[in-house]
Amino acid sequence: MDLIYSLIAVIGTLVVAFIVSLFLPGIERKFIHARIQQRVGPPITSPGIMAPLKFFFKQTITPESPMPRLYNALPLISLIIVVILLLFLIPQMYFVGALASVIALVGFLKVEEIMYMFMGSLSRSVLSVRMPFPDKAKGAAHPETPQSFFEELSSLRAFRLIAFGSFPLYIAIFVAVAMTGSIYLQDIIAYQQVHGPILFTVAGVMGAIVFFIGYMILLNEYPFAILKGKPDVVEGPYLEYAAKYRAYVYITRGFLMFTLATLFATLFLGIAPNILNPSFIITLIVALLFPMLMAVLSAFSPIFTYKQFYPTVAGVSIIGVLAIVAALL
Amino acid sequence: MDDNKQNRTVIEAEIPMGTVHPAALEPYRLRLFVEDEIVRDAEITVGVNHRGVERIMEGLPVEKANSLTEKICGICSNSHIWNSCRTGEIALGIEVPERATYIRIIMEELERLHSHLLYLAHGSEVLGHETFSMRLFYIRETVMDLLGMIGGNRVQYGSAVLGGVRPRCELDEMRLQKITEGMDLLEEKITAFADRFVSDPMVMSRITGVGVISQKDALRLACSGPTLRATGVARDLRREMEEYDPFEFDVITQDDGDVKSQLLMRVFENFEAIKIIRQAVRDLPDGPITNRSWEMQDTPLTKSYIEVPRGTLYHSYALEDGRVRNCVIRTPSMANIGAMQHACIGHHITDAQLSVVQCDPCFTCTDRAIEIIKL
């Protein structure tokens, strides 16, 4: 009976998460963003459901890539990693021991970040093809310069994202560890059931702010869109994805939005995602609230260059460290 | 060897942007030579959109050629047709009725308003601030409606004709009232936008000290219009045009020559344009709007320079049997290309498009000459 209950909980949670995650990009980009900009915007189902559906039925093309099969496989691998991440957040999976710990979660998130780097380094888009004539106009300042690809640029930026850009998210995750004294999700949830949610402490509030900024950075949302800024790298790593592979990219983004919000609910509210638990509604509210807040912030922000990105990451990371110190006290 | 070549460093990589790129409204090629995402040199190539307008104008009857100039640009269409008619009027010695001149000024200043608002909206979009961009496009709608009301179209108004303005553009009491109301509304909206814009710390940190063009460089690179004035040079050709003599307005300047100065420059120029329109509406003289009493004759090459939203616009042609000969048009962006390239250098690659956009480029109407390269 227990096994059936667990199976229903795990599969049901994943299915509900998948359904909800399809609506999140629509809520964020079109519903909230468009309303702030006083425009109607397309239907809420458009970016999360209709667009992937459309892409699934498009003709697949071979991308300009040194390893096209691997390049095309990356969005699917990325989606699987996010699903695994969510899977180990579900309480019925805590029996796997170390995999249901904060360290494992950080590892999965790091792999997810590395995917952007692989995507960038394996792509060669049409936008970067050299012109078929010599650059005669204006005397061609540097005619023999080696040409860099937009995706190479985004790959380098992905490396920076891994190196320091995602600091805030990981620091915020460790606020819960510092407060509960355990890296295991089970213990973190148990601690909050006794002492109340971490969010309602000073360290928790600081950690929540830091987590939210990290969430935006990892999702590459304005103003932190270093991987796909419109003024330079356009879509960055995703540029060459077409048909079903692009659909996977869209679905992964929605799923990652949901998973990160679930991670927040688990670490800061002590509510694990479980469809059979009534408190799952709070997880859903958090999942809806995060994209809304993100849309508001991005609607009123310009895109950051490193000049703004470095100090923001550094400043938010310092707040995160202070939150950890406050949690230890 | 010029200064530019002497200062050129060893380049790590080239990032080509274009000829088609989502951040650029029109096709042009921006080659950025970078070292660790910092632009060390830049090169802009135009010529993708050459339409050979001067070649088509060659031999056309002057009225027809004039109306063709309007098709050069979708933003400053009125500037082109006005300057083209002005060239013919100078050549043929046509006296333009005062009422027609006032209506032309109203049209031109409305065009300046919509061009500057478009510039600010485009600049905001490249900056990544979509909300500012959308709001500015809404503000611009007021001007577009007024232009549509007067000219019959929102883009190609065709108001100027040789000797005045066409009858469609006559301003009656109702239209004057609508223009006045439009100016009140615009002033209120632009003021609100300007307040919000300058008080946004994130936007200010993003545009201050970026894409700097010093006054010395602006003069060396022969910049014109607001691009030049944003570096502190108080040069406005409207001060030298007799059509603008009856109007009181300030020549706006900014000191820093960076993106912030360029954006603020256009914001404040909007208020001056509103000021001029209000004066023109208030003092609009009575009388005819077209002078038909002139005769066609052959003329030597005649030039005309006017101040348009982006800078100095040049038109010249000779007349032979009422037909246009040796037509040459030079748009302001041609003068500003050097500044656009210069502004990119030393800044982050993400700022490159912004540095180009800050000079308010219009490459499609700049594409005046091509060189055919045999492959």
XYZ file of C-alpha atoms in Angstrom, chain A residues 29 33 36-39 127-128 130-143 145-150 153 156-157 160 222-223 230-232 234 297-308, chain B residues 8-9 11-17 19-23 29 31 33 36-37 41 43-45 125-131 134-135 138 196 200 202-203 205-206 208 210 341 348-351 353 371 373 375:
100
model
C 6.491 36.885 -20.158
C 5.047 41.629 -18.583
C 2.888 46.263 -17.245
C 3.681 47.431 -20.754
C 0.001 48.212 -21.339
C -0.343 45.799 -24.210
C 24.574 34.944 -37.901
C 28.308 34.465 -37.583
C 31.748 35.626 -42.718
C 30.611 37.775 -45.632
C 31.545 36.265 -48.989
C 33.486 39.320 -50.090
C 36.563 41.059 -48.720
C 35.835 43.929 -46.379
C 36.786 46.705 -48.719
C 34.594 49.468 -47.345
C 36.525 51.889 -45.130
C 39.721 50.025 -45.855
C 38.774 47.053 -43.699
C 40.296 47.804 -40.326
C 41.338 44.230 -39.530
C 40.576 41.977 -42.505
C 41.069 38.797 -37.737
C 39.828 35.398 -36.556
C 36.096 35.511 -36.269
C 34.329 34.607 -33.071
C 30.833 33.177 -32.989
C 27.993 34.592 -30.962
C 30.631 34.425 -26.637
C 32.317 32.058 -22.307
C 29.557 33.835 -20.461
C 31.367 32.931 -15.971
C 16.442 40.556 -17.689
C 18.394 42.360 -16.280
C 19.450 41.132 -27.319
C 22.127 43.767 -27.988
C 24.835 41.139 -28.546
C 20.690 37.301 -29.132
C 11.492 43.252 -11.919
C 12.532 42.533 -15.488
C 9.875 44.845 -16.919
C 11.440 47.797 -15.119
C 15.106 46.927 -15.654
C 17.619 47.571 -18.382
C 19.946 44.749 -19.367
C 23.078 44.566 -17.222
C 26.600 44.450 -18.536
C 29.406 43.082 -16.347
C 29.823 46.585 -14.966
C 26.476 46.162 -13.207
C 45.189 50.048 -33.452
C 46.121 47.132 -31.232
C 42.907 42.151 -32.090
C 41.838 38.965 -30.362
C 38.646 38.257 -32.273
C 36.018 39.790 -34.448
C 32.358 39.664 -33.526
C 30.303 40.515 -36.583
C 26.840 41.912 -35.942
C 23.993 42.746 -41.673
C 20.814 41.600 -40.010
C 20.656 41.638 -36.239
C 17.630 41.851 -33.937
C 18.975 44.877 -32.057
C 27.228 45.515 -40.703
C 32.288 44.539 -37.023
C 37.122 43.755 -32.735
C 37.676 39.800 -23.568
C 34.362 41.419 -24.495
C 38.027 48.756 -32.672
C 33.823 49.199 -38.268
C 30.433 49.979 -39.730
C 29.634 49.049 -43.299
C 14.777 48.753 -26.311
C 18.484 48.281 -26.993
C 19.076 49.124 -23.349
C 16.804 46.200 -22.542
C 14.129 48.391 -20.995
C 11.106 47.202 -22.930
C 8.608 48.995 -20.714
C 6.549 50.605 -25.134
C 5.497 53.686 -23.150
C 2.442 55.205 -26.855
C 10.878 58.701 -14.311
C 15.869 55.404 -12.329
C 19.520 51.206 -12.814
C 19.025 53.008 -16.124
C 24.130 53.408 -14.070
C 23.737 51.638 -17.398
C 26.327 57.115 -17.721
C 29.055 54.731 -21.842
C 32.370 53.621 -34.585
C 31.701 46.406 -23.314
C 30.341 44.525 -26.305
C 26.790 44.773 -24.912
C 27.158 48.552 -25.064
C 24.730 48.572 -30.215
C 30.743 50.255 -54.937
C 32.816 44.541 -56.048
C 33.809 38.458 -56.638
